[in-house]
Coordinates of C-alpha atoms in Angstrom, one line a residue:
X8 CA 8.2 28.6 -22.5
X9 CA 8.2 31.8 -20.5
X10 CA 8.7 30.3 -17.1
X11 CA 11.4 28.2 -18.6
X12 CA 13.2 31.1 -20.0
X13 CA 12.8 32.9 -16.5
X14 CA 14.0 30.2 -14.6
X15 CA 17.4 29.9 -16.4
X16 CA 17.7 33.5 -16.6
X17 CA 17.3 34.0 -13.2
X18 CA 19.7 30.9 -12.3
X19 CA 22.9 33.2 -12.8
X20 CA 21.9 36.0 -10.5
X21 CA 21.4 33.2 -7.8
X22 CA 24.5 31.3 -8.0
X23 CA 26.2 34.8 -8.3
X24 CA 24.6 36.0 -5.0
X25 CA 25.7 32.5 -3.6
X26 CA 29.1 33.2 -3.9
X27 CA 29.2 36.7 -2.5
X28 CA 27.7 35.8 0.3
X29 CA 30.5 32.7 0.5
X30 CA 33.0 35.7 -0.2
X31 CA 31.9 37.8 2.5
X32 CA 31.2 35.4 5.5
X33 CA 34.8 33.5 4.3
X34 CA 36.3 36.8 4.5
X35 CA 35.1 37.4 8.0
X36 CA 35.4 33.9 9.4
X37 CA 39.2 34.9 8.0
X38 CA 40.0 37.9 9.8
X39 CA 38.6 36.8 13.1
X40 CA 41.1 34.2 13.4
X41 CA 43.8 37.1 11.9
X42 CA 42.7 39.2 15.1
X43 CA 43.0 35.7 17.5
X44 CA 46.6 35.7 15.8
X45 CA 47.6 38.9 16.2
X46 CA 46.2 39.0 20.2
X47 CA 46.9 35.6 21.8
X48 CA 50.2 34.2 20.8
X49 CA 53.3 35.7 23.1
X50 CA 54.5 38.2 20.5
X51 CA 57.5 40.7 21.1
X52 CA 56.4 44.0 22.7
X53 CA 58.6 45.9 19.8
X54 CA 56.7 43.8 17.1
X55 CA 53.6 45.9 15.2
X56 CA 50.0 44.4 15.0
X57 CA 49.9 44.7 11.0
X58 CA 53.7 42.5 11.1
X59 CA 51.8 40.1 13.4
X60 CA 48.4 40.5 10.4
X61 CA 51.1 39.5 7.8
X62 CA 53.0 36.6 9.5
X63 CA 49.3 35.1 11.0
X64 CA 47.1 36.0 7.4
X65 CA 48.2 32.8 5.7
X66 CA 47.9 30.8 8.2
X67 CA 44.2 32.0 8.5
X68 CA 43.6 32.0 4.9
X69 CA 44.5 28.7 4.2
X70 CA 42.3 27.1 7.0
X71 CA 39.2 28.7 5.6
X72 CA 40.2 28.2 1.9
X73 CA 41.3 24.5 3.2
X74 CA 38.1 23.5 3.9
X75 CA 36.6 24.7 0.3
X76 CA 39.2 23.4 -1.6
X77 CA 38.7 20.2 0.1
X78 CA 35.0 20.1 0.0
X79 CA 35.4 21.1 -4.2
X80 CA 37.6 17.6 -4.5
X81 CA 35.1 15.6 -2.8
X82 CA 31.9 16.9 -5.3
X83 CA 34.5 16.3 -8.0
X84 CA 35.1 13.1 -7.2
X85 CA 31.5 12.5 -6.3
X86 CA 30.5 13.6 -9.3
X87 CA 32.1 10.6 -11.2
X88 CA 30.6 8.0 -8.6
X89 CA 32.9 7.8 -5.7
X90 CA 31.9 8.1 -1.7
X91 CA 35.1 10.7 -1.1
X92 CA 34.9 10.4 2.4
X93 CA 39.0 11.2 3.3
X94 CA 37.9 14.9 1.0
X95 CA 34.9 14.8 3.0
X96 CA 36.4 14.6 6.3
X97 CA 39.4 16.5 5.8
X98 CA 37.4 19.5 4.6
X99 CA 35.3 19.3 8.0
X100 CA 38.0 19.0 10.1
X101 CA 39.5 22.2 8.2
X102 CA 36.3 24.2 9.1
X103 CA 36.3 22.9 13.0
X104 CA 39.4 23.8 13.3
X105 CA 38.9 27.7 11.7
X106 CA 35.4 27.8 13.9
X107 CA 37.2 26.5 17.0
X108 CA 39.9 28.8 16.6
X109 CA 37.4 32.1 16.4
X110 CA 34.7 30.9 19.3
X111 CA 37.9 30.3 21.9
X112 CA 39.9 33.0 20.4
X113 CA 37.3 35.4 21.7
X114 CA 36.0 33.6 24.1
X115 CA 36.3 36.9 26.3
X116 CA 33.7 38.8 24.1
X117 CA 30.7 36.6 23.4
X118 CA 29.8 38.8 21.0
X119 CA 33.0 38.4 18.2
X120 CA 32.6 34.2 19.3
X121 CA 29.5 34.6 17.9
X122 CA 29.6 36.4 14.9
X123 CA 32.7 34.9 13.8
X124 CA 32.7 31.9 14.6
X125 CA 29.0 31.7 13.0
X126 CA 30.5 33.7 9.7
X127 CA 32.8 30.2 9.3
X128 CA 29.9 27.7 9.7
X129 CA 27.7 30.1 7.4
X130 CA 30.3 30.1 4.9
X131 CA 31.0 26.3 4.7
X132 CA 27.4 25.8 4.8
X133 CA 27.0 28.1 1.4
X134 CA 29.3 26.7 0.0
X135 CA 27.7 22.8 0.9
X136 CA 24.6 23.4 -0.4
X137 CA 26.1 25.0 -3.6
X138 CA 28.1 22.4 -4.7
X139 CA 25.4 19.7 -3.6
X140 CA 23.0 21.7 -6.2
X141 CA 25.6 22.0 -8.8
X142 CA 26.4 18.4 -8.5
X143 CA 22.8 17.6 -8.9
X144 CA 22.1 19.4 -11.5
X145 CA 25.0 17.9 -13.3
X146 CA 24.3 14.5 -12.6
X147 CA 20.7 15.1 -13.9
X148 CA 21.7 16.9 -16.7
X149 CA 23.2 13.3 -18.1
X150 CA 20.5 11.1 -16.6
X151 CA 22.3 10.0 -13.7
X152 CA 19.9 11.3 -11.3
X153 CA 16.3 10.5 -10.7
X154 CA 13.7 13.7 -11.4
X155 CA 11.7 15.0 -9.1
X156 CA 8.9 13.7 -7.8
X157 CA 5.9 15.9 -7.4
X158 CA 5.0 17.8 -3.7
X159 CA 1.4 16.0 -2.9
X160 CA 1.6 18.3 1.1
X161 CA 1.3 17.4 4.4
X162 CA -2.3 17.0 4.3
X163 CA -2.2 14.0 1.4
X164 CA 1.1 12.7 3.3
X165 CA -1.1 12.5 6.5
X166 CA -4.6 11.3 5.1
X167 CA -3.2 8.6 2.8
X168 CA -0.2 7.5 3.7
X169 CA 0.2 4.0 1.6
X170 CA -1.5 5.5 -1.0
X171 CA 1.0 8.8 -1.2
X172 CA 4.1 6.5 -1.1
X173 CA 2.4 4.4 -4.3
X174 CA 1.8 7.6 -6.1
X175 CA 5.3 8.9 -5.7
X176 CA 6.9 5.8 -7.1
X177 CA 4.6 5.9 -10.3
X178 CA 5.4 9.8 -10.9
X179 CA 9.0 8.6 -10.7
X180 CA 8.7 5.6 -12.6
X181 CA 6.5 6.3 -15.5
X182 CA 6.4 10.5 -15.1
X183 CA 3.1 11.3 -14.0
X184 CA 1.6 14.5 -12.2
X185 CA 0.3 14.2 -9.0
X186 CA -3.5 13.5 -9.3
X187 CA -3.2 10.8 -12.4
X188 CA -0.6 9.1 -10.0
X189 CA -2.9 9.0 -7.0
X190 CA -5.6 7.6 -9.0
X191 CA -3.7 4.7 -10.8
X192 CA -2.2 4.5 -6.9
X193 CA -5.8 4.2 -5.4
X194 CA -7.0 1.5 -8.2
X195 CA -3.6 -0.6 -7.9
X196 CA -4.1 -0.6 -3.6
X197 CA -8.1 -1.8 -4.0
X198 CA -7.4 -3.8 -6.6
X199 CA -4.0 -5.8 -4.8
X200 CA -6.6 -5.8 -1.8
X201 CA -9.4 -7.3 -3.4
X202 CA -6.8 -9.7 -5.2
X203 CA -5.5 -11.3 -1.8
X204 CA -8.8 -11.5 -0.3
X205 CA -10.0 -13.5 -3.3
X206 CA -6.4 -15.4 -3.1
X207 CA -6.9 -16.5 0.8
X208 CA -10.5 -18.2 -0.1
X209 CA -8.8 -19.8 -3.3
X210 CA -6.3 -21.6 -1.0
X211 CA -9.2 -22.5 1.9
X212 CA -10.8 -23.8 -1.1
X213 CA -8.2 -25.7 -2.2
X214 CA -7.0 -27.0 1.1
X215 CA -10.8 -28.4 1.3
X216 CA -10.9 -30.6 -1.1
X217 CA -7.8 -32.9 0.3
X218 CA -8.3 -35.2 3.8
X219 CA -4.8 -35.1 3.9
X220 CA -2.8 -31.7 5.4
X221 CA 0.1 -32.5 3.2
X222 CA -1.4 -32.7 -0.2
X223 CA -3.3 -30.0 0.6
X224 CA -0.3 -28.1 1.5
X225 CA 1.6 -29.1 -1.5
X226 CA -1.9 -28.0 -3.9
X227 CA -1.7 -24.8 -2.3
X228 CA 1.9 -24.3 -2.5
X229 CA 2.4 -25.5 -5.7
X230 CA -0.6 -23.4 -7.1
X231 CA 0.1 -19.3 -7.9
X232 CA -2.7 -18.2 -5.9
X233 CA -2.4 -14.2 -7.4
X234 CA -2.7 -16.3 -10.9
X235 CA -6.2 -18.3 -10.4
X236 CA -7.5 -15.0 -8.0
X237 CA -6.9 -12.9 -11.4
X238 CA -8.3 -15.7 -13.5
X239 CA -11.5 -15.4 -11.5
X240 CA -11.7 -11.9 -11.3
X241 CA -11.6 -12.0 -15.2
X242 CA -14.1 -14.3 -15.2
X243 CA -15.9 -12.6 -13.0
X244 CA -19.9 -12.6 -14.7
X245 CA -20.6 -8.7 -13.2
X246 CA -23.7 -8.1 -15.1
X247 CA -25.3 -11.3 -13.7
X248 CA -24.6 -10.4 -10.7
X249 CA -25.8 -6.9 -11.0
X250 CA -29.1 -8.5 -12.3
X251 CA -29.6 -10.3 -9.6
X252 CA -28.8 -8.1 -7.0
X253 CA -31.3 -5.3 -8.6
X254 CA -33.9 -7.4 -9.4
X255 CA -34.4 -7.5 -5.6
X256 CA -34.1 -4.1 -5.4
X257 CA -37.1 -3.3 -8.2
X258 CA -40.5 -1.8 -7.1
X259 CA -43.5 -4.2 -7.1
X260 CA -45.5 -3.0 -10.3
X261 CA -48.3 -0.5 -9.8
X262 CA -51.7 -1.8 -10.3
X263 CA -54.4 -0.6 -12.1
X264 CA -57.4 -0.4 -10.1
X265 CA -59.4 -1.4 -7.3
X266 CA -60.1 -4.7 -9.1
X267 CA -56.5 -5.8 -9.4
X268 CA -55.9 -5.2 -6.3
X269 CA -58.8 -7.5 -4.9
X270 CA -57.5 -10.1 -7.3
X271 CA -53.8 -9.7 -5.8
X272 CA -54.9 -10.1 -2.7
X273 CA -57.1 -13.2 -3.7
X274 CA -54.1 -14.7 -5.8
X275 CA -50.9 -13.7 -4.3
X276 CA -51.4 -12.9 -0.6
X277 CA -48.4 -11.9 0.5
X278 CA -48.4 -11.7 4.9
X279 CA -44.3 -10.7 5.1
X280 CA -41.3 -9.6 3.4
X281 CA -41.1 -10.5 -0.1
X282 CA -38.1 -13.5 -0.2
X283 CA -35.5 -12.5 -2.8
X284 CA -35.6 -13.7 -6.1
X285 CA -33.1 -16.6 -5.7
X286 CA -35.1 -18.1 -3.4
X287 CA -38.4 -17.8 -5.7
X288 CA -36.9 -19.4 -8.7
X289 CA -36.9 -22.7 -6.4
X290 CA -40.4 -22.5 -5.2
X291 CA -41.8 -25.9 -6.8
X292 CA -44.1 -25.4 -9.2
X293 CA -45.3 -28.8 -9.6
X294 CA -48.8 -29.4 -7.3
X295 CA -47.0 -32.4 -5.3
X296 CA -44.1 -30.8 -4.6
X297 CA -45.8 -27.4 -3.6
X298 CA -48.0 -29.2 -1.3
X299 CA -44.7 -30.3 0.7
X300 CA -43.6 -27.2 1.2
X301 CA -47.0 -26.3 2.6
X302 CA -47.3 -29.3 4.6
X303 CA -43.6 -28.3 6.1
X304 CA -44.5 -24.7 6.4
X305 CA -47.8 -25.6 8.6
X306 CA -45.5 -28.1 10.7
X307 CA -42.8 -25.1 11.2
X308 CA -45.8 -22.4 12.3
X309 CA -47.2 -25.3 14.8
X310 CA -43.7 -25.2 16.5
X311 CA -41.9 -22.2 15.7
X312 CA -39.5 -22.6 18.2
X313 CA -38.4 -25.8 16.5
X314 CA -34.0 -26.0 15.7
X315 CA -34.1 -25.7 11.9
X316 CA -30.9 -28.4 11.9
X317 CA -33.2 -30.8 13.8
X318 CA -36.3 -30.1 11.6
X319 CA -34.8 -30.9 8.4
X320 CA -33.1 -34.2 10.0
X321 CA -36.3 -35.1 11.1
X322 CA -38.0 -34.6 7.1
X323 CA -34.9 -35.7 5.3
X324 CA -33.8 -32.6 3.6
X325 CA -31.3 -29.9 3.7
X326 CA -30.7 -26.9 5.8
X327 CA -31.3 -25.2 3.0
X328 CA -33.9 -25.7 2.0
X329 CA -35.8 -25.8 5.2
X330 CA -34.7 -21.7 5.4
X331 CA -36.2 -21.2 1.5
X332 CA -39.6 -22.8 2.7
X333 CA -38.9 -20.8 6.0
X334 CA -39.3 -17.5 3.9
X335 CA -41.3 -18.2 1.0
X336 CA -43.6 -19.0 3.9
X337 CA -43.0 -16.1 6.1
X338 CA -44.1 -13.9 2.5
X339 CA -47.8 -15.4 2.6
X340 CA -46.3 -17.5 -0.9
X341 CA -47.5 -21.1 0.4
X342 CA -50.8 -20.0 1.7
X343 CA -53.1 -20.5 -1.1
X344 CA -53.5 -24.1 -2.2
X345 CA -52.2 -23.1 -6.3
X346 CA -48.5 -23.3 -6.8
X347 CA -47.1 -19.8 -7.6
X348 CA -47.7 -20.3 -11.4
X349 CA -50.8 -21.3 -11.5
X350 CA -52.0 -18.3 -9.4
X351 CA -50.4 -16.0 -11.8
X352 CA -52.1 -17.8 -14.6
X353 CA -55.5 -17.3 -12.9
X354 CA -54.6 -13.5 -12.4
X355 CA -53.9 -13.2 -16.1
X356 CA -56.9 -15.0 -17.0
X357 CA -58.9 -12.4 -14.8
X358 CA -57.5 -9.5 -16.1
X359 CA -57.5 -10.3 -20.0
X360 CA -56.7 -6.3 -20.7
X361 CA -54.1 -6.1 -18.6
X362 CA -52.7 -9.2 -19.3
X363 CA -52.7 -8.1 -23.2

């Protein structure tokens, strides 16, 4: 409420101070060209300098007030919608002319070209930007104009471009501040990213189920791909996944004592890398089946550098499943004559207590 109050308060002594300092540099832009009047055209000798001030001051006043007066019509006119570019560019060729006329008027003294010829471009430059931000404000003042967006810095510009150009749009759009907009910014990018990733497989897959290129074409065409890839998405089973993926990441469970430790080795004896759990669910637990694997595993350790694609033409079975019996083997899993159940039935039975 405070900062409110002192910003309008203080909005008044600004515009004020805008003005004088239009007054001053007009006035001075004014009576340089007054002196180029009074000097340079051929004049009669008898004739005084202030008659040559009188009959040369409207003349002068008019070109600097021209280009005002002009530039007040055009923000009028802007103001209600229109381009004004005949105000526009009448009012700048009013203020060439004034600065032309000071810069070659004293052309002799750089130091009058200077200063008044830079009082006139000073002046019409006030007076620009004041009438730009009066314009604005009353444009915004009855909705016309967009608000502000807010200032994220150089360093956010520069680190995250795409992400900064989101963010401004949704502060715009929906009136955010500047960190909820970069987050809903960040989310929308990954998510649009992950989206058409998911999109490109959905129309590989699609395109693989037709022989011919043209009804695949039209399946894929025909299909909204950002539709099925946000289908999926919600369909998406995340915990499953999660439980999959961390029950390969749990700890093998302590054990006890020195005796369960002679009975896991005596079990379970595991010679390599535990295989994920994926891969253990399709262990056979069956004795006939088991014993294939083991009779595949002994003919993959006799030749090792055997081509799996050749090995599991030669048995009959898939790639597959010649790289699960690959590492259930590898683990020390197909060593022991027991399927995998019935050695963890026998450790049970050996350790009643623990098993209780």
């Amino acid at each position: 409420m405070n900062s409110t109050h002192t910003t309008h308060s203080r909005r008044p002594a600004v515009e004020h101070a805008a003005w004088i300092f239009y007054a001053i540099a007009a006035l001075g832009s004014t009576i340089g060209q007054i002196w180029v009047g009074v000097q340079t055209p051929p004049w009669p000798d008898t004739l005084d300098w202030w008659w040559r001030a009188l009959f040369v001051a409207p003349f002068a006043i008019v070109i600097d007030l021209g280009g005002a007066v002009a530039a007040a019509f055009a923000d009028w006119r802007q103001r209600l919608g229109e381009a004004a570019y005949g105000w526009r560019i009448l009012s700048a060729t009013t203020v060439t002319v004034g600065v032309t006329t000071n810069i070659v008027g004293h052309a002799d003294v750089a130091y009058l070209a200077v200063v008044f010829g830079g009082l006139g471009v000073f002046a019409y430059a006030i007076w620009l930007m004041h009438s730009a931000a009066r314009r604005r404000d009353a444009l915004r003042a009855t909705g016309k104009l967009a608000d502000t967006a807010p200032v994220y810095g150089l360093t956010q510009w520069w680190r995250e471009p795409a992400v900064t150009r989101r963010a401004r749009s949704l502060a715009l759009a929906q009136r955010l501040p500047l960190h909820r907009s970069l987050d809903i910014a960040r989310q929308q990018l990954r998510e649009e990213k992950r989206r058409s990733a998911l999109a490109a497989h959905v129309e590989k897959l699609i395109r693989s189920r037709h022989d011919d290129p043209v009804r695949a074409d039209i399946a894929a065409t025909t299909l909204d791909l950002d539709a099925v890839a946000a289908a999926l998405t919600a369909q998406a089973d995340v915990p499953g996944w999660a439980r999959v993926i961390g029950a390969d990441l749990l700890p093998p469970p302590p054990l006890d004592s020195a005796a369960d430790l002679d009975a896991e080795r005596d079990t379970v004896a595991v010679a390599g890398p535990m295989p994920p759990a994926d891969v253990l669910r399709r262990v056979p637990q069956d004795q006939a089946s088991y014993d294939r694997w083991r009779q595949l595993w002994a003919d993959l350790k006799a030749d090792p550098d055997t081509e799996l694609p050749e090995f599991a033409q030669r048995h009959g079975i898939s790639l597959r499943q010649v790289q699960w019996i690959r590492r259930t083997g590898a683990s020390g899993l197909l060593d022991s004559p027991l399927t995998l159940i019935d050695r963890i039935a026998q450790l049970a039975a050996n350790n009643p207590v623990s098993a209780s």
